PDB file of C-alpha atoms in Angstrom:
ATOM      1  CA  MET A 117      -0.555   4.607  17.614  1.00 68.00           C
ATOM      2  CA  LYS A 118      -2.083   1.977  19.198  1.00 84.00           C
ATOM      3  CA  ARG A 119      -4.322   0.266  17.217  1.00 90.00           C
ATOM      4  CA  HIS A 120      -7.741  -1.206  17.507  1.00 89.00           C
ATOM      5  CA  ALA A 121      -7.206  -4.994  17.052  1.00 92.00           C
ATOM      6  CA  ALA A 122      -9.039  -5.676  14.607  1.00 92.00           C
ATOM      7  CA  LEU A 123      -6.581  -3.270  12.694  1.00 96.00           C
ATOM      8  CA  LEU A 124      -3.541  -4.408  13.788  1.00 95.00           C
ATOM      9  CA  GLN A 125      -2.477  -7.158  11.109  1.00 96.00           C
ATOM     10  CA  LEU A 126      -3.067  -4.488   8.722  1.00 97.00           C
ATOM     11  CA  SER A 127      -0.780  -1.958  10.361  1.00 96.00           C
ATOM     12  CA  ARG A 128       1.863  -4.603  10.697  1.00 96.00           C
ATOM     13  CA  GLU A 129       1.779  -6.067   7.338  1.00 97.00           C
ATOM     14  CA  HIS A 130       2.949  -1.929   6.291  1.00 98.00           C
ATOM     15  CA  HIS A 131       5.771  -2.403   7.448  1.00 96.00           C
ATOM     16  CA  HIS A 132       7.046  -4.574   5.103  1.00 96.00           C
ATOM     17  CA  ALA A 133       5.480  -2.433   2.365  1.00 98.00           C
ATOM     18  CA  LEU A 134       7.947   0.192   3.892  1.00 98.00           C
ATOM     19  CA  LYS A 135      10.583  -1.867   3.405  1.00 98.00           C
ATOM     20  CA  LEU A 136       9.132  -2.602  -0.071  1.00 98.00           C
ATOM     21  CA  SER A 137       9.301   0.744  -0.891  1.00 99.00           C
ATOM     22  CA  ARG A 138      12.474   1.443  -0.254  1.00 99.00           C
ATOM     23  CA  LEU A 139      14.138  -1.181  -2.007  1.00 98.00           C
ATOM     24  CA  ALA A 140      12.296   0.219  -5.409  1.00 99.00           C
ATOM     25  CA  ARG A 141      13.487   3.638  -4.319  1.00 99.00           C
ATOM     26  CA  PHE A 142      17.503   2.142  -4.245  1.00 99.00           C
ATOM     27  CA  ALA A 143      17.371   0.488  -7.020  1.00 99.00           C
ATOM     28  CA  ALA A 144      15.442   3.503  -9.106  1.00 98.00           C
ATOM     29  CA  ASP A 145      17.537   6.063  -7.398  1.00 98.00           C
ATOM     30  CA  SER A 146      20.953   3.810  -8.457  1.00 98.00           C
ATOM     31  CA  GLY A 147      19.785   3.863 -11.804  1.00 97.00           C
ATOM     32  CA  VAL A 148      21.611   0.642 -12.420  1.00 98.00           C
ATOM     33  CA  GLU A 149      19.838  -1.684 -14.502  1.00 98.00           C
ATOM     34  CA  ILE A 150      20.329  -4.632 -12.863  1.00 98.00           C
ATOM     35  CA  ALA A 151      19.209  -3.700  -9.865  1.00 98.00           C
ATOM     36  CA  ILE A 152      16.293  -1.897 -11.263  1.00 98.00           C
ATOM     37  CA  ALA A 153      15.410  -5.710 -13.324  1.00 98.00           C
ATOM     38  CA  GLU A 154      16.548  -7.440 -10.177  1.00 98.00           C
ATOM     39  CA  ALA A 155      13.940  -5.230  -7.668  1.00 98.00           C
ATOM     40  CA  ALA A 156      10.923  -5.078  -9.835  1.00 98.00           C
ATOM     41  CA  GLU A 157      10.749  -8.631 -10.358  1.00 98.00           C
ATOM     42  CA  LYS A 158      11.084  -9.134  -6.153  1.00 98.00           C
ATOM     43  CA  ILE A 159       8.261  -6.472  -5.588  1.00 98.00           C
ATOM     44  CA  ILE A 160       6.136  -8.453  -8.829  1.00 98.00           C
ATOM     45  CA  ASP A 161       6.768 -11.703  -6.764  1.00 98.00           C
ATOM     46  CA  LEU A 162       5.667  -9.928  -3.133  1.00 98.00           C
ATOM     47  CA  PHE A 163       3.364  -7.697  -4.397  1.00 98.00           C
ATOM     48  CA  ALA A 164       1.400 -11.071  -5.646  1.00 98.00           C
ATOM     49  CA  SER A 165       2.157 -12.549  -2.313  1.00 98.00           C
ATOM     50  CA  GLU A 166       1.966  -9.626   0.744  1.00 97.00           C
ATOM     51  CA  LEU A 167       0.468  -6.567  -1.225  1.00 98.00           C
ATOM     52  CA  GLU A 168      -2.267  -8.281  -3.071  1.00 99.00           C
ATOM     53  CA  PRO A 169      -3.777 -10.625  -0.010  1.00 98.00           C
ATOM     54  CA  HIS A 170      -3.188  -7.034   2.417  1.00 98.00           C
ATOM     55  CA  PHE A 171      -5.527  -4.694  -0.527  1.00 99.00           C
ATOM     56  CA  GLN A 172      -8.360  -7.450  -0.958  1.00 99.00           C
ATOM     57  CA  THR A 173      -8.273  -7.110   2.534  1.00 98.00           C
ATOM     58  CA  GLU A 174      -8.898  -4.156   3.455  1.00 98.00           C
ATOM     59  CA  GLU A 175     -10.993  -4.192   0.247  1.00 99.00           C
ATOM     60  CA  SER A 176     -13.800  -6.887   1.390  1.00 98.00           C
ATOM     61  CA  GLU A 177     -13.545  -5.632   4.697  1.00 97.00           C
ATOM     62  CA  LEU A 178     -12.425  -2.793   6.008  1.00 98.00           C
ATOM     63  CA  LEU A 179     -13.357   0.042   3.042  1.00 99.00           C
ATOM     64  CA  PRO A 180     -16.955  -1.434   3.130  1.00 99.00           C
ATOM     65  CA  ALA A 181     -17.624  -0.632   6.296  1.00 98.00           C
ATOM     66  CA  LEU A 182     -15.866   2.649   6.423  1.00 98.00           C
ATOM     67  CA  THR A 183     -18.029   3.527   3.402  1.00 98.00           C
ATOM     68  CA  ALA A 184     -21.332   2.268   5.426  1.00 98.00           C
ATOM     69  CA  ALA A 185     -19.833   4.747   8.067  1.00 98.00           C
ATOM     70  CA  GLY A 186     -19.687   7.871   5.995  1.00 97.00           C
ATOM     71  CA  ALA A 187     -16.098   7.837   4.974  1.00 98.00           C
ATOM     72  CA  SER A 188     -16.578   8.006   1.543  1.00 98.00           C
ATOM     73  CA  PRO A 189     -14.012   9.989   0.196  1.00 98.00           C
ATOM     74  CA  LEU A 190     -11.065   8.117   2.112  1.00 99.00           C
ATOM     75  CA  VAL A 191     -12.072   5.234   0.821  1.00 99.00           C
ATOM     76  CA  GLU A 192     -12.344   6.612  -2.787  1.00 99.00           C
ATOM     77  CA  ARG A 193      -8.444   7.286  -2.130  1.00 99.00           C
ATOM     78  CA  THR A 194      -7.702   4.353  -0.932  1.00 99.00           C
ATOM     79  CA  LEU A 195      -9.277   2.696  -3.817  1.00 99.00           C
ATOM     80  CA  ALA A 196      -7.835   4.840  -6.585  1.00 99.00           C
ATOM     81  CA  GLU A 197      -4.506   4.306  -5.097  1.00 99.00           C
ATOM     82  CA  HIS A 198      -4.436   0.583  -5.143  1.00 99.00           C
ATOM     83  CA  ALA A 199      -5.714   0.657  -8.354  1.00 99.00           C
ATOM     84  CA  GLU A 200      -2.515   2.931  -9.536  1.00 99.00           C
ATOM     85  CA  LEU A 201      -0.497   0.270  -7.423  1.00 99.00           C
ATOM     86  CA  ARG A 202      -1.965  -2.883  -9.055  1.00 99.00           C
ATOM     87  CA  ASP A 203      -1.135  -0.904 -12.525  1.00 99.00           C
ATOM     88  CA  LEU A 204       1.995   0.317 -12.027  1.00 99.00           C
ATOM     89  CA  ASN A 205       3.328  -3.223 -10.484  1.00 99.00           C
ATOM     90  CA  ARG A 206       1.906  -5.159 -14.195  1.00 99.00           C
ATOM     91  CA  ARG A 207       3.788  -2.154 -15.386  1.00 99.00           C
ATOM     92  CA  LEU A 208       6.852  -3.503 -13.950  1.00 98.00           C
ATOM     93  CA  ALA A 209       6.847  -6.944 -16.347  1.00 98.00           C
ATOM     94  CA  GLU A 210       9.640  -4.420 -18.375  1.00 98.00           C
ATOM     95  CA  PRO A 211      11.826  -2.944 -16.092  1.00 96.00           C
ATOM     96  CA  ASP A 212      11.457   0.673 -16.050  1.00 97.00           C
ATOM     97  CA  CYS A 213      13.273   3.750 -13.236  1.00 98.00           C
ATOM     98  CA  GLU A 214      10.346   6.175 -13.810  1.00 98.00           C
ATOM     99  CA  ILE A 215       8.096   3.400 -13.130  1.00 98.00           C
ATOM    100  CA  LEU A 216       9.958   2.289 -10.710  1.00 98.00           C
ATOM    101  CA  ALA A 217      10.403   5.572  -9.097  1.00 99.00           C
ATOM    102  CA  ARG A 218       7.135   6.171  -8.698  1.00 99.00           C
ATOM    103  CA  PHE A 219       5.902   3.261  -6.994  1.00 99.00           C
ATOM    104  CA  ALA A 220       8.232   3.576  -4.110  1.00 99.00           C
ATOM    105  CA  THR A 221       6.546   6.884  -3.769  1.00 99.00           C
ATOM    106  CA  LEU A 222       3.242   6.320  -3.860  1.00 99.00           C
ATOM    107  CA  LEU A 223       3.186   2.957  -2.112  1.00 99.00           C
ATOM    108  CA  HIS A 224       5.488   4.941   0.920  1.00 99.00           C
ATOM    109  CA  ASP A 225       2.444   7.837   0.784  1.00 99.00           C
ATOM    110  CA  HIS A 226      -0.441   5.787   0.604  1.00 99.00           C
ATOM    111  CA  VAL A 227       1.231   3.795   3.577  1.00 99.00           C
ATOM    112  CA  ARG A 228       1.460   6.843   5.791  1.00 99.00           C
ATOM    113  CA  PHE A 229      -1.914   7.998   4.302  1.00 99.00           C
ATOM    114  CA  GLU A 230      -4.082   4.578   5.310  1.00 98.00           C
ATOM    115  CA  GLU A 231      -1.731   5.150   9.088  1.00 98.00           C
ATOM    116  CA  ARG A 232      -2.579   8.205   9.871  1.00 97.00           C
ATOM    117  CA  GLU A 233      -5.721   9.618   7.924  1.00 98.00           C
ATOM    118  CA  LEU A 234      -7.917   5.891   7.470  1.00 98.00           C
ATOM    119  CA  PHE A 235      -6.738   3.540  10.355  1.00 98.00           C
ATOM    120  CA  GLU A 236      -7.814   6.859  12.692  1.00 96.00           C
ATOM    121  CA  THR A 237     -11.083   7.394  11.030  1.00 98.00           C
ATOM    122  CA  ALA A 238     -11.445   3.301  11.110  1.00 98.00           C
ATOM    123  CA  GLN A 239     -11.038   3.663  14.670  1.00 96.00           C
ATOM    124  CA  ASP A 240     -13.166   6.663  15.418  1.00 95.00           C
ATOM    125  CA  LEU A 241     -15.678   5.521  13.366  1.00 96.00           C
ATOM    126  CA  LEU A 242     -15.863   1.838  13.756  1.00 96.00           C
ATOM    127  CA  TYR A 243     -14.480   1.109  16.994  1.00 91.00           C
ATOM    128  CA  PRO A 244     -14.709   4.290  19.327  1.00 87.00           C
ATOM    129  CA  GLU A 245     -14.450   2.583  22.351  1.00 79.00           C
ATOM    130  CA  HIS A 246     -10.580   2.024  21.479  1.00 62.00           C
TER     131      HIS A 246
END
């Protein structure tokens, strides 16, 4: 998908999020305690350095513009998923296979939603010349 320049960096960051989702999925599927603990530790670290700044950029720049343009349902879904991902990340301080699996699924689905729906809508509403 061709992205408007204003969305390029956010879109590129999604690649890293998908890799993190795969890491979580493989560890959860393994059922091996040490793999689950190591994945949880890595996710907590990368959440702070990569995902949280990504969420904050979306929440401070993109989502207010989309709300003003009338895309409130997409914005509400995005914010709800960000909140759930933050909660799951906090809960990974005590590594758990089910939490890790939910994190993997939600992060994967969230990235797909943003790429296929949120960013497409942003391009149509905010950057119609694209």
